[in-house]
mmCIF file of C-alpha atoms in Angstrom:
data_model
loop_
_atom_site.group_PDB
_atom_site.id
_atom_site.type_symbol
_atom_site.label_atom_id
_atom_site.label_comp_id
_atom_site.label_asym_id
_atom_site.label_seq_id
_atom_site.Cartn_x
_atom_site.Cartn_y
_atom_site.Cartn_z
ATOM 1 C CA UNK A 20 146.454 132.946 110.448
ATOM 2 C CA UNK A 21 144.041 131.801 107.759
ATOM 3 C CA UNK A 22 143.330 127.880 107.758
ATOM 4 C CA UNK A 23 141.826 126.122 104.122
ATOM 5 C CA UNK A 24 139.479 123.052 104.143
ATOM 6 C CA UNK A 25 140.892 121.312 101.372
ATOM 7 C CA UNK A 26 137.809 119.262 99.368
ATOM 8 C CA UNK A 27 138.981 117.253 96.832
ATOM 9 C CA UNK A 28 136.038 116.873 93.763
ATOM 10 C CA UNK A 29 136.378 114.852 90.559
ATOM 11 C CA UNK A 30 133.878 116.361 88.680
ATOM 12 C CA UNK A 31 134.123 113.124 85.851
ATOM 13 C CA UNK A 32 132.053 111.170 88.770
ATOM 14 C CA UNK A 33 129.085 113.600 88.993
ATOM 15 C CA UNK A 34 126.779 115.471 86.400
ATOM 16 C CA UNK A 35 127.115 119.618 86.923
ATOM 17 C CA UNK A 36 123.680 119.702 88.666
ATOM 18 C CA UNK A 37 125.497 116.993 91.144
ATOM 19 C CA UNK A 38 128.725 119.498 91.423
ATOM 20 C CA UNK A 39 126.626 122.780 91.718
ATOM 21 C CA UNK A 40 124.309 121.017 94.499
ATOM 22 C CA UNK A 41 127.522 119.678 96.367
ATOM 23 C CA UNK A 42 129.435 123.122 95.784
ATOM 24 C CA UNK A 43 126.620 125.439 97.647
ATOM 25 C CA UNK A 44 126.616 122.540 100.464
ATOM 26 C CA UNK A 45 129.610 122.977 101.158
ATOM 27 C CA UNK A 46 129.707 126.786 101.002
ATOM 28 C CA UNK A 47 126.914 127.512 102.923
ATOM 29 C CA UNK A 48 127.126 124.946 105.088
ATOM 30 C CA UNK A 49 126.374 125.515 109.006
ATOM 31 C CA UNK A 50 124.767 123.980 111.932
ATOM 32 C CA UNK A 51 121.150 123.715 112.236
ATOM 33 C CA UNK A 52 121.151 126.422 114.627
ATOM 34 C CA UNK A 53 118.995 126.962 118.322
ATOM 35 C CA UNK A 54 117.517 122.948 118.983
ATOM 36 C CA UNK A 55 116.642 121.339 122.249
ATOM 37 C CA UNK A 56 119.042 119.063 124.008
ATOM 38 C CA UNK A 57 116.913 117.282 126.360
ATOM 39 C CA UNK A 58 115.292 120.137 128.520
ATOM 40 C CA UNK A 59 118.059 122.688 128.136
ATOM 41 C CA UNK A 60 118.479 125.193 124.981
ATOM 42 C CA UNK A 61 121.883 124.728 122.910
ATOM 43 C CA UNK A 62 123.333 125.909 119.892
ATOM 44 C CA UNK A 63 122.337 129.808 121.568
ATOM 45 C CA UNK A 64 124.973 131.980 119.711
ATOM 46 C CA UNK A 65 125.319 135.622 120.515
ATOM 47 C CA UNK A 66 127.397 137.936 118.667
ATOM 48 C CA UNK A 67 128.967 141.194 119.344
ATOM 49 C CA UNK A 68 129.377 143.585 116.476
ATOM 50 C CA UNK A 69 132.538 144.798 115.395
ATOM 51 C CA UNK A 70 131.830 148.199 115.834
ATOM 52 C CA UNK A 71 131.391 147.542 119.792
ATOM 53 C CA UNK A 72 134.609 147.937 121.000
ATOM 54 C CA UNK A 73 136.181 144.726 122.768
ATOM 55 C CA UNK A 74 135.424 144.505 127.022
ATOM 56 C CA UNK A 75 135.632 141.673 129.400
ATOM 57 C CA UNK A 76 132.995 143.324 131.145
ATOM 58 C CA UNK A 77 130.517 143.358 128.470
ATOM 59 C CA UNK A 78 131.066 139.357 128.551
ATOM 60 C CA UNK A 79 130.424 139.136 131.612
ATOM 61 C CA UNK A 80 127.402 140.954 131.630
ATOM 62 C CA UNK A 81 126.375 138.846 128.548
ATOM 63 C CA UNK A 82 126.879 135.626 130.884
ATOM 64 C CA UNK A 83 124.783 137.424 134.125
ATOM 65 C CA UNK A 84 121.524 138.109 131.698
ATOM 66 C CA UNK A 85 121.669 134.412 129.776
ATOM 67 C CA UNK A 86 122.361 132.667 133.675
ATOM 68 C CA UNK A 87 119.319 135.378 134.877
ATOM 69 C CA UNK A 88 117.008 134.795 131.931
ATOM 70 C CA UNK A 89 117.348 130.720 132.236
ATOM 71 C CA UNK A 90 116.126 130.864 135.476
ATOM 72 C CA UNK A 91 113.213 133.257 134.516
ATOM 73 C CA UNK A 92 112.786 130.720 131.481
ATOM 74 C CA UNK A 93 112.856 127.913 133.749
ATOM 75 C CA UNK A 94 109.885 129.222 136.081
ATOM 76 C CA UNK A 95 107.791 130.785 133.072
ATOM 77 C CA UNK A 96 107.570 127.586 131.249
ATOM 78 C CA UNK A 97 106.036 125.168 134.133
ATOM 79 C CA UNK A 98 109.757 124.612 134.446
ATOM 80 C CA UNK A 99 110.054 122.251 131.182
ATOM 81 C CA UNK A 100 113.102 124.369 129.912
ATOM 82 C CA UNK A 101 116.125 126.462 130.065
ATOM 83 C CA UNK A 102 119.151 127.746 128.751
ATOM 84 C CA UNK A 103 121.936 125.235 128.371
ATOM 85 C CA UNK A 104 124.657 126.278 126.205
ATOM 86 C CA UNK A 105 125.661 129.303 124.313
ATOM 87 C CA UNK A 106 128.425 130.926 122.671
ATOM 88 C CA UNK A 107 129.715 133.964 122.472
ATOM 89 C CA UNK A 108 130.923 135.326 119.902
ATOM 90 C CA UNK A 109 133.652 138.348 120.202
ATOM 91 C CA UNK A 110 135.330 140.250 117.459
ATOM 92 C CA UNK A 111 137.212 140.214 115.111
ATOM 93 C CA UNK A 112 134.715 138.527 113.075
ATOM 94 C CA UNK A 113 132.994 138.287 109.273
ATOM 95 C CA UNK A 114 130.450 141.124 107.977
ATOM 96 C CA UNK A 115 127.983 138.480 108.530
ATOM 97 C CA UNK A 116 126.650 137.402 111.913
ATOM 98 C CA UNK A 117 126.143 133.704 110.888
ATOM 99 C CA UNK A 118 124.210 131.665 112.904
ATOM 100 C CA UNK A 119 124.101 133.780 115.424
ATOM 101 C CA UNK A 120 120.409 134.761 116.538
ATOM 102 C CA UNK A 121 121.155 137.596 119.556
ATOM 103 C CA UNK A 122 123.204 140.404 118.179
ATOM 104 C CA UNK A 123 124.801 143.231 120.729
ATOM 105 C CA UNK A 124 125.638 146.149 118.283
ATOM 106 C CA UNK A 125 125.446 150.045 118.721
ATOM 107 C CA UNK A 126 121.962 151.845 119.076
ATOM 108 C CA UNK A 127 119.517 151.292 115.919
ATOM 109 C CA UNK A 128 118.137 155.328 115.371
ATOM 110 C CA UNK A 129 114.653 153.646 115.333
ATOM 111 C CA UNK A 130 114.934 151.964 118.835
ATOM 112 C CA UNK A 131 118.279 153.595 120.500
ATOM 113 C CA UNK A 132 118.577 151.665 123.791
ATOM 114 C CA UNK A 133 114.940 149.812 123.696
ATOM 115 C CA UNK A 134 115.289 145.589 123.007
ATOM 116 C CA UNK A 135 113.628 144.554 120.234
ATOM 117 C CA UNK A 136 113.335 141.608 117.345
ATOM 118 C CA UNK A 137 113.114 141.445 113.615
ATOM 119 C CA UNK A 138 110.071 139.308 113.118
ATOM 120 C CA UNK A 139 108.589 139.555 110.246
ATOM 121 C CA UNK A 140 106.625 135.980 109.777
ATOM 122 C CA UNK A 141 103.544 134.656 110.552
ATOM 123 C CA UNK A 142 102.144 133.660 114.335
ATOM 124 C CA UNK A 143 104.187 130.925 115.723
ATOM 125 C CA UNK A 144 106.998 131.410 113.030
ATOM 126 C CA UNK A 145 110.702 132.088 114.172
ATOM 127 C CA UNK A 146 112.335 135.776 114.070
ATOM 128 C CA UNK A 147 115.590 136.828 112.676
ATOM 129 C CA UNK A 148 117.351 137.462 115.495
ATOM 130 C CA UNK A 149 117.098 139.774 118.779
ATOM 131 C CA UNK A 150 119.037 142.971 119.477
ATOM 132 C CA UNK A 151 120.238 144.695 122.182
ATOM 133 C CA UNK A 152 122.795 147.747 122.558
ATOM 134 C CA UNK A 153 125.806 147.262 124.816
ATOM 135 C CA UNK A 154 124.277 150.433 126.627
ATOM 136 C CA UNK A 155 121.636 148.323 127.673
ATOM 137 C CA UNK A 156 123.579 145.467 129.276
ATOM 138 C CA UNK A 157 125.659 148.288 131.099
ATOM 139 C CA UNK A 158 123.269 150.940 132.484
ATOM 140 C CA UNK A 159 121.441 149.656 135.414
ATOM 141 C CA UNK A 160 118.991 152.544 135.504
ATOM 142 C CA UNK A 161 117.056 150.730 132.082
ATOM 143 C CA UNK A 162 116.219 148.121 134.581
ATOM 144 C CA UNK A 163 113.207 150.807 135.675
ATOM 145 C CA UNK A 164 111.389 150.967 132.582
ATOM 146 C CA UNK A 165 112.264 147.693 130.856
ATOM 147 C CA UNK A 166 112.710 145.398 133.947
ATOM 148 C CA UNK A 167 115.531 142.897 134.767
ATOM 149 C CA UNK A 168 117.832 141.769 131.615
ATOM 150 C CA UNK A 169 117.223 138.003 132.183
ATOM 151 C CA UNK A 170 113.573 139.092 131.823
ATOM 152 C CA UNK A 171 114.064 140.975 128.950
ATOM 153 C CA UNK A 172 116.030 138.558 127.332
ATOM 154 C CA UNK A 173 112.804 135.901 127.552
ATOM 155 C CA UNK A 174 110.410 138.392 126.597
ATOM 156 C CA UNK A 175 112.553 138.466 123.567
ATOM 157 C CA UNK A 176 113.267 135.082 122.987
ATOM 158 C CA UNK A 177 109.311 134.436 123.004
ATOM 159 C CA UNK A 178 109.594 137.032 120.057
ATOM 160 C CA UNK A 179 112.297 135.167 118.241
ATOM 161 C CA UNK A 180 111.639 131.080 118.872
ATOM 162 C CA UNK A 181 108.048 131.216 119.478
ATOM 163 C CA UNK A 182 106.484 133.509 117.546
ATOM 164 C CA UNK A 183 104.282 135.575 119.617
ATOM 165 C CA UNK A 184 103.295 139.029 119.943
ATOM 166 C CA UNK A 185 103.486 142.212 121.764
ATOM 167 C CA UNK A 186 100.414 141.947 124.306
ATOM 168 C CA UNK A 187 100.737 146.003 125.125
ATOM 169 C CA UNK A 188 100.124 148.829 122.156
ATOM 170 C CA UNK A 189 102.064 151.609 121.901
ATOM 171 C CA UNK A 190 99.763 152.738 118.700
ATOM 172 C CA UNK A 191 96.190 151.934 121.087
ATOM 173 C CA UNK A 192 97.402 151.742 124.488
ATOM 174 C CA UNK A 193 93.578 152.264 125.521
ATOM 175 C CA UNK A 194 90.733 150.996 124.396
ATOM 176 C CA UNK A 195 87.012 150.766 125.670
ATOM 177 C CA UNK A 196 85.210 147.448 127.130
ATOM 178 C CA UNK A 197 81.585 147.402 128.495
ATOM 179 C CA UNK A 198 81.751 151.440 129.271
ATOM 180 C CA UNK A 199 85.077 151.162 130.070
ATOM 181 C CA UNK A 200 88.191 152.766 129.565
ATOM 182 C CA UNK A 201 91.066 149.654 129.984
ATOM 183 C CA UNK A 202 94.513 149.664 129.105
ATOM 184 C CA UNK A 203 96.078 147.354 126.573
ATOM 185 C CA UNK A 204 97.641 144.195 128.039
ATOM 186 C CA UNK A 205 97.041 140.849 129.145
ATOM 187 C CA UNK A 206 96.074 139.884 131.328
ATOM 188 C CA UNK A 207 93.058 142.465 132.130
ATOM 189 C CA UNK A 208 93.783 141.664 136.193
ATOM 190 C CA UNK A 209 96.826 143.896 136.437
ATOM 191 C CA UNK A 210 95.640 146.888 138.365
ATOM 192 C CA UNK A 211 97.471 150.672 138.283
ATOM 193 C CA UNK A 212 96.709 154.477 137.728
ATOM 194 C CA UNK A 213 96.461 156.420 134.538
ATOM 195 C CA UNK A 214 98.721 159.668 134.765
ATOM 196 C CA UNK A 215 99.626 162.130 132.093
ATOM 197 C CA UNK A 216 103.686 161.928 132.076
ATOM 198 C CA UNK A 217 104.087 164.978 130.025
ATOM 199 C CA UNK A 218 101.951 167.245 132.028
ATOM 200 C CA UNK A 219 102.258 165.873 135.457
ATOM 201 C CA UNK A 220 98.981 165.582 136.001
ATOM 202 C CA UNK A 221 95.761 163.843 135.512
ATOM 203 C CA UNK A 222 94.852 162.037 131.865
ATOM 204 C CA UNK A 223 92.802 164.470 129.674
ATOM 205 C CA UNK A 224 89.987 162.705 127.514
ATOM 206 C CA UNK A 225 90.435 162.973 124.006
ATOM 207 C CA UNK A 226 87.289 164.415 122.431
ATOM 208 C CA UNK A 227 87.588 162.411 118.871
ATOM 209 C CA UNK A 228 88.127 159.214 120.477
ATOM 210 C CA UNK A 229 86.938 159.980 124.564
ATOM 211 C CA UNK A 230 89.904 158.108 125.400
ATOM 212 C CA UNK A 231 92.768 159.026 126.791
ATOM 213 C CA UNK A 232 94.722 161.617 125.600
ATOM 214 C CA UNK A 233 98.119 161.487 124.017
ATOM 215 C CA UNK A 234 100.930 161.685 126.913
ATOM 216 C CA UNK A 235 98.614 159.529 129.065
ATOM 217 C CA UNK A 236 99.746 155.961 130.628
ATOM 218 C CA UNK A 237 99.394 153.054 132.469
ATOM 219 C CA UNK A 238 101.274 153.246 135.547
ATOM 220 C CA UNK A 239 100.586 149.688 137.483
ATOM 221 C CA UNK A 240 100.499 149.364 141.150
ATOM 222 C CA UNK A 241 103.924 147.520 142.361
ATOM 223 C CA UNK A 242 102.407 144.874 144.378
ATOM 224 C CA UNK A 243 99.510 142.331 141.737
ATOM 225 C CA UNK A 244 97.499 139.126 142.319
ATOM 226 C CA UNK A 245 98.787 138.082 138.832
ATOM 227 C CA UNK A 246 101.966 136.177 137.600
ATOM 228 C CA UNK A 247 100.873 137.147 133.810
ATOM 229 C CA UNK A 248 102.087 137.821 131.224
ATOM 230 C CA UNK A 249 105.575 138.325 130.125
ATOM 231 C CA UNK A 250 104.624 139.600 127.105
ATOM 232 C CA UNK A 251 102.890 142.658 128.331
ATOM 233 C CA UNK A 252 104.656 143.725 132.274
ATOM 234 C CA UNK A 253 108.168 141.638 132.615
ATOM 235 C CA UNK A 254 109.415 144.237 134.405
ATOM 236 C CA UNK A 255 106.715 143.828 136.983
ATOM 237 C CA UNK A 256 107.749 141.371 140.122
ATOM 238 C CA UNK A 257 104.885 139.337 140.357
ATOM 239 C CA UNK A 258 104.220 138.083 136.445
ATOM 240 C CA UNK A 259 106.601 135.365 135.595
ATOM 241 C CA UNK A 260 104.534 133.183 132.941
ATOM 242 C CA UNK A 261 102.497 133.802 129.797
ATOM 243 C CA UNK A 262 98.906 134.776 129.420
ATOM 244 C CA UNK A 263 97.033 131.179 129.204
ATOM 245 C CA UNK A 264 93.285 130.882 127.156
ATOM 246 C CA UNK A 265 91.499 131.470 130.492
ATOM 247 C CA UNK A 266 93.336 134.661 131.245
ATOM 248 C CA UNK A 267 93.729 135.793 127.615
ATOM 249 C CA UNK A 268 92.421 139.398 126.491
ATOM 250 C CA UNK A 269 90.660 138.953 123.482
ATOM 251 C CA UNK A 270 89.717 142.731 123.454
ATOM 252 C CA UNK A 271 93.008 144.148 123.631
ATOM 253 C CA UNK A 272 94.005 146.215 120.162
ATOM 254 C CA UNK A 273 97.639 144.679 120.592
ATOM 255 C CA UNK A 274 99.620 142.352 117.695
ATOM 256 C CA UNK A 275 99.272 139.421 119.422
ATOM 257 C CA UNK A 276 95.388 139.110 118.942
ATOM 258 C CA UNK A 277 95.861 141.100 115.265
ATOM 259 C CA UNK A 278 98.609 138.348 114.204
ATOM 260 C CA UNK A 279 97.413 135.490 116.423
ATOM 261 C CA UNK A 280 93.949 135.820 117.416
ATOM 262 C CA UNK A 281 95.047 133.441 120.640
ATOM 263 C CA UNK A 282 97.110 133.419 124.156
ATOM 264 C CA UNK A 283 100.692 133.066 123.936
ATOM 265 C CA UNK A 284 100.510 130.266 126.323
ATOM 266 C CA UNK A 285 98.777 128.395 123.123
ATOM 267 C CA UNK A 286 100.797 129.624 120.437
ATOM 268 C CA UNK A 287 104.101 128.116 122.343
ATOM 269 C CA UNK A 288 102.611 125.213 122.775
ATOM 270 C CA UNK A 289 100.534 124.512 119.531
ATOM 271 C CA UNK A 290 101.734 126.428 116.836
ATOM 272 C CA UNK A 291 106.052 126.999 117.709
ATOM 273 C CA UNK A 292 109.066 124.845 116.382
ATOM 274 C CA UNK A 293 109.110 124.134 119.737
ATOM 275 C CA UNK A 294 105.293 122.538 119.710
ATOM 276 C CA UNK A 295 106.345 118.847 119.908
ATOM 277 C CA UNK A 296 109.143 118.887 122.692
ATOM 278 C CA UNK A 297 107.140 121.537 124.595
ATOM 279 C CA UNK A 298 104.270 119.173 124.955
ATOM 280 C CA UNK A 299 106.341 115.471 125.504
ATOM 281 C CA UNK A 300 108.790 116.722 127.691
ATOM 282 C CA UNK A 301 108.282 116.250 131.863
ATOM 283 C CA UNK A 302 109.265 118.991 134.580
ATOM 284 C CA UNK A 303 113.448 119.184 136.053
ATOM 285 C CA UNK A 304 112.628 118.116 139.431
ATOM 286 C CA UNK A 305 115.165 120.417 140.482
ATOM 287 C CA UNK A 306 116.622 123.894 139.323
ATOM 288 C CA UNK A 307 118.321 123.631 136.494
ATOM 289 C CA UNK A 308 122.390 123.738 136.085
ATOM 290 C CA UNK A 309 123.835 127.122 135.031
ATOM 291 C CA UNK A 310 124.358 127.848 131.369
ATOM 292 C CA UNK A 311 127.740 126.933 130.018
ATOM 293 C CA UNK A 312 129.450 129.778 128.081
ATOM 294 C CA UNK A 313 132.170 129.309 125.257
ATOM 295 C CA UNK A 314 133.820 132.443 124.233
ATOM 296 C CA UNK A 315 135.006 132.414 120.246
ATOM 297 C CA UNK A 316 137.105 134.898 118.376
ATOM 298 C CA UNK A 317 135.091 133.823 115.212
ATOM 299 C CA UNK A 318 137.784 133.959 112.248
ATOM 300 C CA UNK A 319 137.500 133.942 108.263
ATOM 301 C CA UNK A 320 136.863 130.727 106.745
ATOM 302 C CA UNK A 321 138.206 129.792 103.386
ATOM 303 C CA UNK A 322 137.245 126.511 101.761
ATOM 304 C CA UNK A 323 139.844 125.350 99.209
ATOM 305 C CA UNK A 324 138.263 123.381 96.032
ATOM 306 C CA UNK A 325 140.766 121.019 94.254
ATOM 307 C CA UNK A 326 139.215 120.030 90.971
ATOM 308 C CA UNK A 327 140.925 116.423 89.697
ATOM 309 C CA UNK A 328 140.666 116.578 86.043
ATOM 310 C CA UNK A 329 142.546 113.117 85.227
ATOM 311 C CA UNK A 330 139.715 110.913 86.327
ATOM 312 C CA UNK A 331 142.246 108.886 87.879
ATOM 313 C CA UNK A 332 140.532 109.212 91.319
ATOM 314 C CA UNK A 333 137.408 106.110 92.517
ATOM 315 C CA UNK A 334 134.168 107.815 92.319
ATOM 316 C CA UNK A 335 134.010 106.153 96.020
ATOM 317 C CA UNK A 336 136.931 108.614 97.245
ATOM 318 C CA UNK A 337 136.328 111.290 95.350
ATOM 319 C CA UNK A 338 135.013 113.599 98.537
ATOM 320 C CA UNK A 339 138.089 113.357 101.487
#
C-alpha cells in the first residue's frame, strides 16, 4: 500500500522563487540525522541492502554489535557517551539509503569482508557512512584479525562522526626512529614480534629502503601495559581509548598525522561536530541503559502537490 502526503499550495500567495524554495523543502525533506540526546547517541539508522537477503538472525546480530560497541563507546570516551537509539532498517526499501549512515550490503571487490568508511573530508569532518558485509556480522572467525564487532563498530564510528584517521599504514607499516626500525601505530608502547607471514619465517631487510621487507608484520604480544588506541589495535584486549597528545606518535607515516597532524583524543574533542557536547557534558555515574532498537520496513514515499489556481484560499492557510 502506497500512502500520499497531500500539501495543498496556492501559488497566487508566493513569488516562484518562494514555490521552488518550499517545493525542494518539502521533497527533500528529512531529519537532521545522528545528534546527541543528553549523553546517549540517537537518530543511529542502519540499513540493510536489498540485495542481502531478509534474516532475523542478521538483526539480531545487528542489535549484539550496536549493545557491544555502546559499551566499548561508553569506556573509550571517559564514559561521557553511548549509543541510545537506532533503527534498523530492513528491506524492501528505496534505491537510496536515506539517512541512514551504517550500511550492511554484499562484499565491495575493493574490501570483500574488511569494515571500512567513505571519508573523504577534511580532519574532524563527518564521513558518508560505514560499511560492513553481512559475512562479517556472521563469521566469528573475523573476530581474530579485526577484533570484537562492538569494537569494530567504534573504530568506525570514530571514522564517520569524528573525523579521524587510520593510526596503522598498510602503504608504510615500518618506518625508522633514532636507529630504529618501529612499526606504524600509536601509541609507540605496544610491544610484539616482526614475522614474515608469507615465508614463515624471520623479516628480511629490504635493501632499497633497509626496512622490512614486503610480507613482513607486526605481530603484538597478547598481554600490553597500554589501553591505546582504538584507532590502531581494537582488536587487542587491553586498548580501549584513543591515543591522547602525551601518548601521540608524531613519527608514524599513518593518515592520521598526514590529514591531522594531532592525537585523535584532540581531534574528538576540538575539532568534531561533536566538539561542544563532548567537552560540557559530565560522566553517567553508572553504566549506561542498553540501546533501544526499532525495526522499519522502510516503504516508498509519495508526496502529493495540489496546486489551487482560484486564489480563493487565505494566504494564512494556504500550507495544511
Amino acid at each position: 500500500m502506497i500512502t500520499c502526503d497531500i500539501v495543498h499550495l496556492n501559488p497566487a500567495a508566493m513569488d516562484s522563487r518562494s514555490l521552488f524554495v518550499l517545493l525542494w523543502m518539502l521533497l527533500s525533506s528529512t531529519s537532521t540525522g545522528i545528534k546527541l540526546d543528553g549523553n546517549g547517541y540517537v537518530d543511529v539508522v542502519i540499513a540493510i541492502s536489498s540485495r542481502v537477503p531478509q534474516d532475523d538472525t542478521l538483526i539480531g546480530q545487528i542489535k549484539d554489535m550496536v549493545t557491544e560497541g555502546s559499551l566499548y563507546l561508553y569506556e573509550a570516551l571517559d564514559k561521557k557517551v553511548y549509543f541510545k537509539e537506532a533503527t534498523i532498517l530492513v528491506p524492501p526499501q528505496t534505491e537510496s539509503y536515506g539517512k541512514a549512515k551504517i550500511i550492511i550490503d554484499n562484499a565491495n571487490p575493493a574490501y570483500g569482508d574488511e569494515p571500512y568508511t567513505n571519508q573523504y573530508g577534511e580532519c574532524g569532518a563527518e564521513g558518508q557512512y560505514i560499511h560492513f558485509t553481512p559475512n562479517f556480522l556472521r563469521d566469528t572467525t573475523l573476530i581474530k584479525p579485526y577484533g570484537p564487532k562492538g569494537r569494530v563498530l567504534v573504530h568506525e564510528w570514530a571514522h564517520l562522526r569524528w573525523g579521524v584517521y587510520d593510526e596503522y599504514s598498510e602503504e608504510m607499516p615500518f618506518y625508522y626512529s633514532n636507529g630504529n626500525i618501529e612499526a606504524t601505530g600509536c601509541s609507540k608502547n605496544i610491544d610484539g614480534q616482526l614475522s614474515d607471514v608469507t615465508a614463515g619465517s624471520p623479516c628480511q631487510t629490504d635493501p632499497r629502503t633497509s626496512l622490512p621487507s614486503k610480507g613482513c608484520t607486526f605481530f603484538p604480544n597478547k598481554y600490553q601495559n597500554t589501553h591505546s588506541s582504538i584507532m590502531y589495535l581494537p582488536s587487542l584486549d587491553s586498548v580501549s581509548t584513543f591515543c591522547r597528545e602525551n601518548e601521540h606518535n608524531y613519527e608514524a607515516p599513518n593518515l592520521q598525522n598526514k590529514k591531522c597532524g594531532k592525537a585523535t583524543w584532540t581531534v574528538i574533542f576540538e575539532d568534531s561536530v561533536d566538539k561542544d557536547a563532548l567537552r560540557s557534558l559530565k560522566p553517567l555515574q553508572s553504566s549506561p541503559p542498553a540501546p533501544v532498537f526499532k525495526v522499519v520496513q522502510r516503504m516508498h514515499r509519495v508526496v502529493c502537490l495540489v496546486l489551487d489556481v482560484s486564489g480563493s484560499m487565505q494566504v494564512c492557510k494556504s500550507i495544511n
